[in-house]
Structure formats: structure tokens, C-alpha cells
Coordinates of C-alpha atoms in Angstrom, one line a residue:
Chain A
M240 CA -233.6 47.5 -43.9
T241 CA -235.4 48.5 -47.0
T242 CA -238.9 47.8 -47.9
T243 CA -238.3 44.8 -50.0
T244 CA -237.3 42.5 -47.2
A245 CA -240.4 40.4 -47.3
V246 CA -239.7 38.5 -50.4
P247 CA -238.7 35.0 -49.6
T248 CA -236.0 33.2 -51.5
P249 CA -237.6 29.9 -52.5
P250 CA -240.5 30.9 -54.7
A251 CA -238.3 33.2 -56.7
R252 CA -237.5 30.5 -59.3
P253 CA -239.7 30.9 -62.4
R254 CA -237.1 29.7 -64.8
D255 CA -235.8 26.4 -63.4
P256 CA -237.1 23.6 -65.5
A257 CA -235.6 20.9 -63.3
R258 CA -237.6 21.7 -60.2
R259 CA -240.9 20.1 -60.9
G260 CA -241.3 16.5 -59.9
S261 CA -238.5 14.4 -58.6
R262 CA -235.8 14.2 -61.2
P263 CA -232.7 16.0 -60.2
A264 CA -229.1 15.0 -60.7
A265 CA -229.3 11.3 -60.8
S266 CA -230.3 10.7 -64.4
H267 CA -226.8 11.2 -65.8
A268 CA -224.9 10.2 -62.7
P269 CA -222.9 7.0 -62.8
P270 CA -224.4 3.9 -61.1
A271 CA -221.9 4.1 -58.2
T272 CA -223.0 7.6 -57.4
R273 CA -226.6 6.7 -57.7
R274 CA -226.2 3.9 -55.3
A275 CA -224.3 6.1 -52.8
Q276 CA -227.1 8.7 -53.2
A277 CA -229.8 6.2 -52.5
R278 CA -228.1 4.8 -49.4
L279 CA -227.4 8.2 -47.9
G280 CA -230.9 9.4 -48.9
M281 CA -232.7 6.6 -47.1
L282 CA -230.4 7.0 -44.1
M283 CA -231.0 10.7 -43.8
V284 CA -234.7 10.5 -44.2
A285 CA -235.2 7.6 -41.8
P286 CA -235.5 9.6 -38.5
L287 CA -237.9 12.0 -40.2
V288 CA -240.1 9.1 -41.4
A289 CA -240.0 7.5 -38.0
V290 CA -241.3 10.6 -36.2
V291 CA -244.0 11.2 -38.8
A292 CA -245.1 7.6 -38.7
V293 CA -245.3 7.4 -35.0
F294 CA -246.8 10.8 -34.2
L295 CA -248.9 11.5 -37.3
L296 CA -249.7 8.5 -39.5
F297 CA -250.3 6.0 -36.6
P298 CA -252.6 8.2 -34.6
L299 CA -254.4 9.3 -37.8
A300 CA -255.1 5.6 -38.7
N301 CA -256.3 5.2 -35.1
A302 CA -258.6 8.1 -35.5
V303 CA -260.3 6.3 -38.4
Y304 CA -260.6 3.2 -36.2
Y305 CA -262.0 5.2 -33.2
V306 CA -264.9 6.5 -35.3
F307 CA -266.4 3.0 -35.7
V308 CA -266.1 1.9 -32.1
D309 CA -267.3 3.3 -28.8
F310 CA -264.1 4.1 -26.9
N311 CA -264.4 5.5 -23.4
G312 CA -260.7 5.8 -22.8
I313 CA -260.4 2.7 -20.5
D314 CA -261.8 -0.2 -22.4
V315 CA -258.9 -2.0 -24.2
T316 CA -261.3 -3.7 -26.8
P317 CA -264.0 -1.1 -27.3
P318 CA -267.2 -2.4 -28.9
W319 CA -267.8 -2.0 -32.6
V320 CA -270.7 0.4 -33.3
G321 CA -270.4 0.9 -37.0
T322 CA -271.8 4.3 -38.1
A323 CA -273.6 5.0 -34.8
N324 CA -271.3 7.9 -34.0
F325 CA -272.3 9.6 -37.3
T326 CA -276.0 9.1 -36.8
E327 CA -275.8 10.5 -33.3
L328 CA -273.8 13.5 -34.5
A329 CA -276.3 14.2 -37.2
Q330 CA -279.1 14.3 -34.5
D331 CA -277.1 16.3 -31.9
S332 CA -278.5 19.8 -31.8
D333 CA -275.4 21.0 -30.0
V334 CA -273.3 19.9 -33.0
W335 CA -275.6 21.9 -35.3
G336 CA -275.3 24.9 -33.1
A337 CA -271.6 24.6 -33.1
F338 CA -271.6 24.1 -36.9
K339 CA -273.7 27.3 -37.3
N340 CA -271.2 29.2 -35.2
N341 CA -268.3 27.8 -37.3
V342 CA -270.1 29.0 -40.5
I343 CA -270.5 32.5 -39.1
W344 CA -266.9 32.4 -38.0
I345 CA -265.7 31.2 -41.4
V346 CA -267.6 33.9 -43.3
L347 CA -267.0 36.9 -41.1
G348 CA -263.6 35.7 -39.9
T349 CA -262.5 35.5 -43.6
V350 CA -264.2 38.6 -45.1
A351 CA -263.3 41.1 -42.4
P352 CA -259.5 40.3 -42.2
L353 CA -259.4 40.3 -46.0
V354 CA -261.0 43.7 -46.3
I355 CA -259.0 45.2 -43.4
G356 CA -255.7 43.6 -44.4
L357 CA -256.1 44.7 -48.0
G358 CA -256.8 48.2 -46.7
Y359 CA -253.7 48.2 -44.6
A360 CA -251.6 46.9 -47.4
L361 CA -252.9 49.5 -49.9
L362 CA -252.1 52.2 -47.3
V363 CA -248.5 51.0 -46.7
W364 CA -247.8 50.0 -50.3
T365 CA -246.3 53.2 -51.7
V366 CA -245.2 54.6 -48.3
K367 CA -241.4 55.0 -48.2
R368 CA -240.7 56.5 -44.8
G369 CA -241.5 54.4 -41.7
S370 CA -242.6 51.4 -43.7
V371 CA -240.8 48.9 -41.4
L372 CA -242.4 50.5 -38.4
Y373 CA -245.9 50.2 -39.9
R374 CA -245.3 46.6 -41.0
T375 CA -244.1 45.7 -37.5
A376 CA -247.1 47.3 -35.7
L377 CA -249.7 45.9 -38.1
F378 CA -248.3 42.4 -38.3
L379 CA -247.3 42.0 -34.6
P380 CA -250.7 40.9 -33.3
Y381 CA -250.7 37.9 -35.6
V382 CA -247.4 36.6 -34.1
L383 CA -248.5 36.8 -30.5
P384 CA -249.7 33.7 -28.7
Q385 CA -253.5 33.5 -29.0
V386 CA -253.9 32.8 -25.3
A387 CA -252.3 36.1 -24.4
V388 CA -254.4 37.9 -27.0
G389 CA -257.5 36.3 -25.5
V390 CA -256.6 37.2 -22.0
V391 CA -255.9 40.8 -22.8
W392 CA -259.1 41.2 -24.9
S393 CA -261.2 39.6 -22.1
W394 CA -260.5 42.5 -19.9
I395 CA -261.1 45.0 -22.7
Y396 CA -264.6 43.4 -22.9
D397 CA -265.0 43.3 -19.1
P398 CA -268.5 44.6 -18.2
T399 CA -267.5 47.0 -15.4
R400 CA -263.9 47.7 -15.8
G401 CA -263.5 47.1 -19.5
W402 CA -262.2 49.7 -21.9
L403 CA -264.9 49.0 -24.5
N404 CA -267.8 49.9 -22.2
R405 CA -265.8 52.8 -20.9
V406 CA -265.2 54.2 -24.3
L407 CA -268.9 53.7 -25.3
D408 CA -269.9 55.6 -22.2
A409 CA -267.5 58.4 -23.0
V410 CA -268.8 59.0 -26.5
G411 CA -272.5 58.9 -25.4
L412 CA -273.3 55.4 -26.5
G413 CA -273.7 54.2 -22.9
S414 CA -276.9 52.3 -23.9
L415 CA -274.8 49.9 -25.9
T416 CA -272.6 48.8 -23.0
R417 CA -273.0 45.2 -21.8
G418 CA -271.0 42.2 -20.7
W419 CA -269.8 41.5 -24.2
L420 CA -268.5 38.0 -23.5
G421 CA -271.2 37.0 -21.1
D422 CA -274.1 38.0 -23.3
P423 CA -275.2 35.2 -25.7
D424 CA -276.1 37.7 -28.3
T425 CA -272.7 39.3 -28.5
A426 CA -270.2 36.7 -27.2
L427 CA -269.5 35.1 -30.6
Y428 CA -269.0 38.5 -32.3
A429 CA -266.8 39.7 -29.5
V430 CA -264.5 36.7 -29.7
L431 CA -264.6 37.0 -33.5
G432 CA -263.6 40.7 -33.2
T433 CA -260.5 39.7 -31.3
A434 CA -259.7 37.1 -33.9
V435 CA -260.1 39.7 -36.7
W436 CA -257.8 42.0 -34.8
A437 CA -255.2 39.3 -34.7
T438 CA -255.5 37.9 -38.2
S439 CA -255.8 41.0 -40.3
G440 CA -252.0 41.5 -40.0
F441 CA -251.5 38.1 -41.7
V442 CA -253.6 39.2 -44.7
F443 CA -251.8 42.5 -44.7
I444 CA -248.3 41.1 -44.9
I445 CA -249.1 38.7 -47.7
V446 CA -251.1 41.2 -49.8
L447 CA -248.4 43.7 -49.2
S448 CA -245.7 41.4 -50.7
A449 CA -248.0 40.7 -53.6
L450 CA -248.5 44.4 -54.3
R451 CA -244.7 44.6 -54.7
N452 CA -245.2 42.7 -58.0
V453 CA -247.9 45.0 -59.3
D454 CA -246.9 47.1 -62.2
I455 CA -246.8 50.6 -61.0
E456 CA -246.7 52.0 -64.5
L457 CA -250.1 50.4 -65.2
V458 CA -251.5 52.0 -62.1
E459 CA -250.1 55.4 -63.1
A460 CA -251.4 55.1 -66.6
S461 CA -254.9 54.4 -65.3
M462 CA -254.6 57.4 -63.1
L463 CA -253.8 59.6 -66.1
D464 CA -256.7 58.1 -67.8
G465 CA -258.9 59.4 -65.0
A466 CA -259.7 56.2 -63.1
N467 CA -260.8 56.9 -59.6
P468 CA -259.2 55.0 -56.7
A469 CA -262.1 52.5 -56.6
Q470 CA -261.7 51.8 -60.3
R471 CA -258.0 51.5 -60.0
L472 CA -258.4 48.9 -57.3
R473 CA -261.1 47.0 -59.1
Y474 CA -259.6 46.9 -62.6
V475 CA -255.9 47.4 -62.2
I476 CA -254.6 46.3 -58.8
L477 CA -256.9 43.5 -57.8
P478 CA -256.6 41.4 -61.0
Q479 CA -252.9 41.5 -60.6
I480 CA -252.9 40.2 -57.1
M481 CA -255.8 37.9 -57.5
P482 CA -254.0 34.6 -57.1
V483 CA -252.4 35.7 -53.9
F484 CA -255.7 37.1 -52.7
L485 CA -257.4 33.8 -53.3
M486 CA -254.7 32.0 -51.5
V487 CA -254.9 34.1 -48.4
T488 CA -258.7 33.7 -48.5
T489 CA -258.4 29.9 -48.5
I490 CA -255.9 29.9 -45.7
T491 CA -258.1 32.1 -43.5
L492 CA -261.1 30.0 -44.4
I493 CA -259.4 26.7 -43.5
G494 CA -258.3 28.2 -40.2
G495 CA -262.0 28.9 -39.5
F496 CA -262.8 25.2 -39.4
S497 CA -260.5 24.4 -36.6
V498 CA -260.7 27.6 -34.5
F499 CA -259.9 26.7 -30.9
D500 CA -257.4 28.5 -28.8
I501 CA -259.0 31.9 -28.7
V502 CA -262.6 30.7 -28.1
F503 CA -261.4 28.2 -25.5
V504 CA -259.6 30.9 -23.6
M505 CA -262.1 33.7 -23.8
T506 CA -265.4 31.9 -23.3
G507 CA -264.8 28.2 -23.2
G508 CA -267.7 27.8 -25.6
G509 CA -270.2 29.6 -23.4
P510 CA -272.4 31.4 -22.4
A511 CA -274.9 28.6 -23.0
G512 CA -273.1 27.3 -26.1
A513 CA -273.2 30.7 -27.8
T514 CA -269.6 30.5 -28.8
E515 CA -269.3 26.7 -29.1
T516 CA -267.5 25.7 -32.2
L517 CA -266.9 22.3 -33.7
G518 CA -263.4 22.4 -32.2
T519 CA -264.3 23.2 -28.7
Y520 CA -267.2 20.7 -28.8
A521 CA -264.9 18.0 -30.0
Y522 CA -262.5 18.8 -27.2
S523 CA -265.1 18.8 -24.5
S524 CA -266.7 15.6 -25.8
A525 CA -263.4 13.7 -25.7
F526 CA -261.6 15.2 -22.8
Q527 CA -264.3 16.3 -20.4
L528 CA -267.1 13.8 -21.1
N529 CA -264.8 10.9 -22.0
R530 CA -266.7 10.3 -25.2
I531 CA -263.5 9.6 -27.1
S532 CA -265.0 8.2 -30.2
Y533 CA -267.7 10.8 -30.4
G534 CA -265.1 13.6 -30.2
T535 CA -262.9 11.9 -32.7
T536 CA -265.7 11.5 -35.2
L537 CA -266.4 15.2 -34.9
A538 CA -262.8 16.1 -35.3
L539 CA -262.6 13.9 -38.4
I540 CA -265.7 15.5 -39.9
I541 CA -264.1 18.9 -39.4
T542 CA -261.1 17.7 -41.3
V543 CA -263.1 16.2 -44.1
M544 CA -264.9 19.4 -44.6
A545 CA -261.7 21.4 -44.7
I546 CA -259.8 19.1 -47.1
P547 CA -261.4 20.3 -50.3
F548 CA -260.3 23.8 -49.5
A549 CA -256.9 22.5 -48.6
V550 CA -256.6 20.7 -51.9
G551 CA -257.7 23.8 -53.7
L552 CA -255.2 25.8 -51.8
N553 CA -252.5 23.4 -52.7
R554 CA -253.3 23.7 -56.4
L555 CA -253.3 27.5 -56.1
Q556 CA -250.0 27.5 -54.4
R557 CA -248.4 25.2 -57.0
R558 CA -249.7 27.5 -59.7
L559 CA -248.3 30.5 -57.9
S560 CA -244.9 29.1 -57.4
L561 CA -244.7 28.0 -61.0
E562 CA -245.6 31.4 -62.2
G563 CA -243.0 32.8 -59.8
T564 CA -245.5 35.4 -58.6
G565 CA -245.8 33.8 -55.2
A566 CA -245.3 36.1 -52.3
Chain B
M289 CA -239.2 50.2 -56.3
S290 CA -241.5 53.2 -56.5
E291 CA -239.5 56.0 -58.1
H292 CA -242.7 57.6 -59.1
V293 CA -243.0 59.3 -55.7
N294 CA -240.1 61.5 -56.7
R295 CA -242.2 64.1 -58.5
T296 CA -243.8 65.5 -55.4
T297 CA -246.5 67.9 -56.2
P298 CA -248.1 69.8 -53.2
R299 CA -251.2 67.8 -53.7
R300 CA -249.3 64.5 -53.6
R301 CA -247.5 65.7 -50.5
V302 CA -250.8 66.2 -48.7
A303 CA -252.0 62.8 -49.8
I304 CA -248.8 61.2 -48.4
G305 CA -249.2 63.2 -45.2
L306 CA -252.8 62.0 -44.8
R307 CA -251.7 58.5 -45.4
H308 CA -249.2 58.7 -42.6
V309 CA -251.8 60.1 -40.3
A310 CA -254.1 57.2 -41.0
L311 CA -251.4 54.7 -40.6
V312 CA -250.2 56.0 -37.3
A313 CA -253.8 56.0 -36.0
L314 CA -254.2 52.4 -37.2
C315 CA -251.0 51.3 -35.7
L316 CA -252.1 52.8 -32.4
V317 CA -255.3 50.8 -32.5
M318 CA -253.4 47.6 -33.2
V319 CA -250.8 48.2 -30.5
F320 CA -253.3 49.5 -27.9
P321 CA -253.9 46.1 -26.2
L322 CA -250.2 45.8 -25.8
V323 CA -249.9 49.2 -24.3
L324 CA -252.7 48.3 -22.0
T325 CA -250.9 45.2 -20.9
V326 CA -247.7 47.0 -20.2
S327 CA -249.3 49.8 -18.3
T328 CA -251.4 47.6 -16.2
A329 CA -248.5 45.3 -15.4
F330 CA -246.5 48.1 -13.9
K331 CA -249.2 49.6 -11.8
D332 CA -249.3 48.9 -8.1
S333 CA -252.4 47.2 -6.7
K334 CA -254.0 50.4 -5.5
D335 CA -253.4 52.0 -8.9
V336 CA -255.1 49.1 -10.7
T337 CA -258.3 49.6 -8.8
T338 CA -258.4 53.4 -8.5
N339 CA -257.0 54.2 -11.9
P340 CA -257.8 51.3 -14.2
F341 CA -257.8 53.3 -17.4
G342 CA -254.8 55.6 -17.3
L343 CA -251.2 54.9 -17.6
F344 CA -249.5 53.9 -14.3
S345 CA -249.2 56.8 -11.9
S346 CA -246.5 55.1 -10.0
F347 CA -244.1 52.6 -11.5
S348 CA -244.2 49.3 -9.6
T349 CA -242.9 45.9 -10.2
E350 CA -245.2 44.4 -7.6
N351 CA -247.3 42.6 -10.2
L352 CA -244.4 41.2 -11.9
E353 CA -243.0 39.8 -8.7
T354 CA -246.4 38.2 -7.8
A355 CA -246.7 36.7 -11.3
W356 CA -243.1 35.4 -11.2
T357 CA -243.3 33.8 -7.8
V358 CA -246.9 33.2 -6.8
G359 CA -248.0 32.6 -10.4
H360 CA -245.0 30.5 -11.2
F361 CA -244.3 32.4 -14.4
G362 CA -240.6 32.0 -13.8
D363 CA -241.1 28.2 -14.1
Y364 CA -243.3 28.6 -17.1
L365 CA -240.8 30.7 -18.9
L366 CA -238.1 28.1 -18.3
N367 CA -240.5 25.3 -19.4
S368 CA -241.4 27.2 -22.6
F369 CA -237.7 27.1 -23.5
L370 CA -237.4 23.4 -22.6
L371 CA -240.4 22.7 -24.8
T372 CA -239.5 25.0 -27.7
V373 CA -235.7 24.8 -28.2
P374 CA -235.4 21.0 -28.6
S375 CA -238.6 20.6 -30.7
T376 CA -237.4 23.5 -33.0
A377 CA -234.0 22.0 -33.4
L378 CA -235.5 18.6 -34.2
V379 CA -237.8 20.2 -36.9
V380 CA -234.9 22.1 -38.4
V381 CA -232.5 19.2 -38.5
L382 CA -234.9 16.6 -39.8
S383 CA -236.6 18.9 -42.3
T384 CA -233.3 20.1 -43.7
M385 CA -232.1 16.5 -44.2
G386 CA -235.5 15.4 -45.5
G387 CA -235.8 18.4 -47.8
Y388 CA -232.4 17.7 -49.3
V389 CA -233.1 14.1 -49.9
F390 CA -236.5 14.8 -51.5
A391 CA -234.9 17.4 -53.7
R392 CA -231.7 15.8 -54.7
L393 CA -231.1 12.2 -53.5
P394 CA -233.4 9.8 -55.3
F395 CA -234.1 6.3 -54.0
P396 CA -236.7 3.8 -54.9
G397 CA -240.1 4.7 -53.5
R398 CA -239.0 8.2 -52.7
T399 CA -242.1 9.9 -54.1
M400 CA -244.4 7.8 -52.0
V401 CA -242.5 8.5 -48.9
F402 CA -242.5 12.2 -49.7
Y403 CA -246.3 12.2 -50.0
L404 CA -246.6 10.4 -46.6
V405 CA -244.4 13.0 -44.9
I406 CA -246.3 15.9 -46.6
L407 CA -249.7 14.5 -45.5
G408 CA -249.4 16.7 -42.5
L409 CA -250.0 19.7 -44.7
L410 CA -253.4 18.4 -45.6
V411 CA -254.5 16.9 -42.3
P412 CA -254.8 19.3 -39.4
F413 CA -253.5 18.3 -36.0
F414 CA -257.1 18.3 -35.0
A415 CA -257.8 15.1 -36.9
Y416 CA -255.7 12.9 -34.8
M417 CA -255.2 14.8 -31.5
I418 CA -257.5 12.6 -29.5
P419 CA -256.1 9.2 -30.5
L420 CA -252.6 10.7 -30.0
Y421 CA -253.5 11.3 -26.3
Y422 CA -254.1 7.6 -25.7
Q423 CA -251.1 6.6 -27.7
L424 CA -248.9 8.9 -25.6
R425 CA -250.5 7.5 -22.5
S426 CA -249.6 4.0 -23.4
M427 CA -246.1 5.1 -24.4
Q428 CA -245.8 6.9 -21.0
L429 CA -245.1 10.1 -22.8
L430 CA -247.8 12.2 -21.2
D431 CA -246.5 15.0 -18.9
S432 CA -243.1 14.4 -20.4
L433 CA -240.7 16.8 -21.9
V434 CA -239.6 14.2 -24.4
G435 CA -243.2 13.4 -25.4
I436 CA -244.3 17.0 -25.9
N437 CA -241.1 17.9 -27.8
L438 CA -241.7 15.0 -30.1
V439 CA -245.3 16.0 -30.7
L440 CA -244.5 19.6 -31.3
A441 CA -241.8 18.6 -33.7
S442 CA -244.1 16.3 -35.6
T443 CA -246.6 19.1 -36.2
G444 CA -243.9 21.1 -37.9
L445 CA -242.1 18.5 -40.0
S446 CA -244.4 18.4 -43.0
F447 CA -244.1 22.1 -43.6
G448 CA -240.4 22.2 -42.8
T449 CA -239.6 19.4 -45.2
F450 CA -241.7 21.0 -48.0
F451 CA -240.1 24.3 -47.3
M452 CA -236.5 23.2 -47.3
R453 CA -237.0 21.0 -50.4
A454 CA -237.9 24.1 -52.3
F455 CA -234.6 25.7 -51.3
F456 CA -232.5 22.7 -52.2
S457 CA -234.3 22.2 -55.6
D458 CA -233.1 25.7 -56.6
L459 CA -229.4 25.0 -56.3
P460 CA -227.6 24.5 -59.6
Q461 CA -226.5 21.0 -60.6
E462 CA -223.1 22.2 -61.6
L463 CA -222.1 22.7 -58.0
E464 CA -222.4 19.1 -56.9
Q465 CA -221.1 17.7 -60.2
A466 CA -217.9 19.7 -59.8
A467 CA -217.6 18.6 -56.1
R468 CA -218.1 15.0 -57.2
M469 CA -215.3 15.4 -59.8
D470 CA -213.1 16.5 -57.0
G471 CA -213.9 13.4 -55.1
A472 CA -216.2 14.7 -52.5
S473 CA -218.5 12.1 -50.9
E474 CA -222.3 12.6 -51.0
W475 CA -222.4 13.5 -47.4
K476 CA -219.7 16.1 -47.8
I477 CA -221.5 17.6 -50.8
F478 CA -224.5 18.0 -48.5
T479 CA -222.7 19.5 -45.5
R480 CA -220.0 21.5 -47.1
I481 CA -221.6 22.8 -50.3
M482 CA -225.4 22.6 -50.1
L483 CA -226.0 23.5 -46.5
P484 CA -224.2 26.9 -46.5
L485 CA -226.2 27.8 -49.6
V486 CA -229.6 27.4 -47.9
S487 CA -228.7 29.1 -44.7
S488 CA -231.2 31.9 -45.2
G489 CA -233.9 29.2 -45.5
I490 CA -232.8 27.5 -42.4
G491 CA -232.8 30.8 -40.6
A492 CA -236.4 31.6 -41.6
L493 CA -237.5 28.0 -40.8
T494 CA -235.9 28.2 -37.4
V495 CA -237.5 31.5 -36.4
F496 CA -240.9 30.5 -37.8
T497 CA -240.9 27.1 -36.1
F498 CA -239.7 28.6 -32.8
L499 CA -242.6 31.0 -32.8
Q500 CA -245.1 28.3 -33.7
N501 CA -243.9 26.0 -30.9
W502 CA -243.6 28.8 -28.3
N503 CA -247.1 29.9 -29.0
N504 CA -248.6 26.4 -29.1
F505 CA -251.4 26.0 -26.6
L506 CA -253.3 22.9 -27.6
V507 CA -250.4 20.5 -27.4
P508 CA -249.4 21.2 -23.8
L509 CA -253.1 21.6 -22.8
L510 CA -253.9 18.1 -24.1
Y511 CA -250.8 16.2 -23.3
M512 CA -249.8 17.6 -20.0
P513 CA -252.8 16.6 -17.9
G514 CA -250.7 16.4 -14.7
G515 CA -249.4 19.9 -15.2
E516 CA -245.7 19.3 -15.1
Y517 CA -243.5 21.4 -17.3
Q518 CA -246.4 23.7 -18.2
P519 CA -245.2 26.4 -20.6
L520 CA -246.2 30.1 -20.6
T521 CA -249.3 29.6 -22.8
T522 CA -251.1 27.0 -20.7
G523 CA -249.6 28.6 -17.5
L524 CA -251.3 31.9 -18.4
Y525 CA -254.5 30.1 -19.0
L526 CA -254.4 28.4 -15.6
F527 CA -253.5 31.7 -14.0
L528 CA -256.6 33.2 -15.6
G529 CA -258.8 30.6 -14.1
G530 CA -257.1 31.0 -10.7
R531 CA -257.5 34.7 -10.3
S532 CA -259.9 36.3 -12.7
V533 CA -260.4 39.3 -10.4
D534 CA -256.8 40.2 -10.0
I535 CA -255.9 42.0 -13.2
G536 CA -252.5 43.4 -12.2
P537 CA -250.7 40.1 -11.8
L538 CA -252.6 38.7 -14.8
A539 CA -251.4 41.6 -16.9
A540 CA -247.8 40.9 -15.7
G541 CA -248.2 37.2 -16.6
A542 CA -249.5 38.2 -20.1
L543 CA -246.5 40.5 -20.4
I544 CA -244.1 37.7 -19.5
T545 CA -245.8 35.5 -22.1
I546 CA -245.8 38.1 -24.9
L547 CA -242.4 39.7 -24.3
P548 CA -240.1 37.0 -25.7
V549 CA -242.3 36.9 -28.9
V550 CA -242.2 40.6 -29.3
V551 CA -238.4 40.8 -28.8
L552 CA -237.8 37.9 -31.2
F553 CA -240.2 39.4 -33.8
V554 CA -238.7 42.9 -33.6
A555 CA -235.2 41.7 -33.7
L556 CA -235.7 39.1 -36.5
Q557 CA -238.5 40.8 -38.4
R558 CA -237.2 39.8 -41.7
Q559 CA -236.8 36.1 -41.0
V560 CA -240.2 36.0 -39.3
T561 CA -242.0 37.6 -42.2
Q562 CA -240.2 35.4 -44.6
G563 CA -241.2 32.3 -42.7
F564 CA -244.8 33.3 -42.6
L565 CA -244.8 34.4 -46.3
S566 CA -243.4 31.1 -47.4
G567 CA -245.6 29.3 -45.0
A568 CA -248.6 30.9 -46.8
V569 CA -247.3 30.3 -50.2
K570 CA -246.1 26.8 -49.6
G571 CA -247.9 25.5 -46.6

């Protein structure tokens, strides 16, 4: 295995004029062929459409309906309440607390993995020996189930038996020890730390593959011109990987809106709401308090907030794959 | 790629050496929680309490046995396969066919259908997870292998279709024209000529989807309220609630949950990375 393994096949198609839009063979095919294609096409796509319609489109339409009624999970014809769910959400201080936590999560949970992942990638970039090993070790945490990650980190943070406090004691910082997940001041950051540990590898692997397209000659030339490492990064490397960097930023950012697994497993939103996010709050409203419509409204609001970023991401990705620089 | 390293001056060699030192240290930090899991899992119960921070002083499979039998991790492991294999197969088959159609077999209204299928890339599962619960309940698909498999599959179809479409769009026109001249049917062109050419894409999609479905926590948590067919992820969560004090068996449970992923990842590193990369670029 060489170091170039990470380049996927599909985006490597800068010069294929026919790929945009939906006009492949058919235009100059004879009518009989076109009819055969259409028949087979509809047949082949039917099961896909059926599954998507039943398990995505239908519940999504239902979600929009739930928002305007007050559904408790039992009532077959729930009463119409108009925008009452929205007004209540706007006045719910727990929602605002959760929102604040999400914002912290989105900012720190995006910036930290970006910086760390970029650092890893720059370190591994020109390494020849052991590159596969480094890639595996640094990317692995991202592939693991978040539940397991949460469980293991919970006992690293354990107040009495946890490694973190133990290490702090050993290096003479014993005054800093605490129950990391049980202390409202630190719980959010402790969970966030775990998430950063897990997601940095994702940024790393993407940036690393983008670095493969960076012009080494240019970097060397700037070195001869006396640019220091910071200048090289700022003026030579970063501009070249900027589209990919923006893309990975957006992906991490969007993930921050619907963060769930790791918070749910490590703290369940506690202590005293200190780690409550919009996702865990939507879950508990709907499935623990049976406030189905309320939870759905919250979940839809999360979606609506994330969509502009998703659209931006989509544009970015289209541009990337058109330029052929993608991944 | 980087031939420039060939002119190795002493100064450069030191720089490279330092880089390796830094990387090894970083890798140790990243892998440390895993080492901790493994070492705790193989301690005996006395060792766990008296020596919580060192490596195991005596190798013991006691914790693994407890997790396997008392903690039902044997069942969870089987359930994980029962929930992951069919759903992954469904995603791969339907997305491959869909990707082919959307790339090469036009029919009236195709573009609109395509956008409906792709909607899942824009709308997170979060948006409709709650109504889906009541829908599954009325379809009697809660606590059901069929139901969970279908839901897991549906969450991967948008990306899968988008992903495979990119592969099929890249294949040259001449291939199918030649085959058509020779009298091949449209279905034969798909199965005999096009499919083999996108096998690398199918491989990456398979591994990627398998991992996503294996690691999925929210879907079984929500739609398996009765607890039947619990996979490893929700099983581990239940186990955590059940015995928060008993770290040994918990570590063993975490190990059983993580191990298949680690093995798959190390063995198929290339496909996994490719899947995630394309997932980022396309998804």
C-alpha cells in the first residue's frame, strides 16, 4: 500500500463534458432503444423510490403536520394548535439553554478539530515511512461507534478512578481534579473534548488527501525565498486547499446542529441541563415526556437552521468536483 | 509524489526524525483509550480494583465471559449482524441500480424523481425521526428486524444513489454503444458491462454503509422500545446503565463492540477511507 490510496475514483473526472445534468446516451439513440431504456429505468428505480417515499418523504411530510397540532402519541385526531408550538419554544428557557450549548458546540467543535486535523495532516503529509500506520491510528477514532467512545471516555473522566484526575495528580495539578462529567461547569467541555478527539481524524484524512494536490514545487520555491513555516502555510499551502478546508468546516459545523449520541451516552443532557443540546432536548420532549409535536417542532427548527449550511456545502462540493480538485 | 525528500541533508534528517517522534506520540494519545479498554477488559476483577491504571498483571477472560453471557453481548453481536448485513445489502443494491438509472437511463420525470431521492442529503434523519416512530408503530414495524433494516437502509439510500451515479456517469459512451450494436439488451449492458466497471465504487459504498449501520445508535434506540434484537451499540448503552460500577465487564463489552469495527477498518483501510472521502466530497 502506497501513500496515494486515499484518492477516490469518482471525483477524478475533470474533463468529462457529458457528466453535468442528465443527458447521457439517449439523445442519439434510436427510439426503440430510448423506450427500452425508459422502461428498464423506471423498473429499476421503483424499489428505491418506494423505500424513500415510505421511510423518508412520508414521515417528513408528517413532521410538518405534527408541528401545527398537539399530538400526544395516542390521539388519532390531534387538535390543531397553529403556531402555538413555536411560541412556546421561543419562551422555553430550556430551549435557549440548549441552543446556547449547541452554539458553543458548533464553534469549539468545529474550530478545534480543524486546527488539530490540519496539524496532523501537515505532519503526515511528506512522511514516507509509516504513513499508513499513522493514518490508521489518527483516523481510527472517527470510525468507532460513538457509544463505545462515550463509554470509554466516561471512565477516563471518572472522579475517583479516572485517568484524567490521576494524571493531573501525578503532575502536581491535583487542585484541578474534579468530577468532569458531574460538574456543570466542565461537563459540556468534557463531552466536547471527547468529540474533538473523535472528529479530528476526519478532518485529518480529508485535508491530507487535499494536500496531495498541493504543488510541492511552489512550497519548495517559497522555502528558498526564505518563507518561514507559518508564512508557507498561510500564503502557499492554505490557499491551495481552501475549497476542501471550507467543505470540511461546513460538514463539521452541520454535524454540530444534530449532535446526539455522544452527549446522550455520556451525560444524558445533565447535570442540571449543563450539556443539554437541541437534539437531546427534542428526544426527551418527544419520547420521555410524550410531547410529540413539541419535540418535532424543535427537530424541524434544528433542520431549518442547518439547511443553509447544507446548501452552501452542496454548492461547494459541486464546484470541487467540477474542478476535479475534490478529495 | 514527493521526490524532493531524496536530497537528505543532515538537517533535513533531524527534521524528519522529529516529525516521526511527534507523530508516534500523537498516535499514542489517539490510541490510548483503546489500549485502556483492552487492558481493562483482560484484567481479573481483583486487578481492576487494586490496579486500575496499569496493564493487566494477570491475563483473564473473566470479564469477557461475564459480558458475553450475563451482559448478553453474544446476542447483541448476532443482532448487530442481523441489522447491518441486510440493510447494507439493500442500500448497495438499490443505490447501484438507482445510480445507474439516474446517470444513464433517462425517462420522463427522471430529474424530479432524482431530487426527491436526494432530498435525504439535505434533510437530516433528525427532522423526521419522531413521526417515523408513530408510522412504524402503526405499520407494526417497531421491535422488528424488517422495520429497523428498512429504516437503516433508507438513511443511506440518498448518499448511495448520489455516490454510485457519479461512478456511472464517468463511464464512456462507446462501451454501451458497441454492446448495443452487438445486440445486448439494456439489462445485459448494465449487468455485464457497466457493473464490473464500478466494482471499486460498490466496494467502497459497501464498507462505508456497513460501518454507518453497524455504528448506528439512534435508530435502534428509538425504534426498538421493547428491546428485542438490540444491537451492540444500544446493548452497550443498556449495560452501562445496568452496572456503572463494574468497569471490567463494561470494558469487555466495549471491546466486543469496537473490535469488529477495528478489524474491518484495518483490513479494508483503503475502501473505508475512500468511502469517507467521497462521503465528504459528495455527501
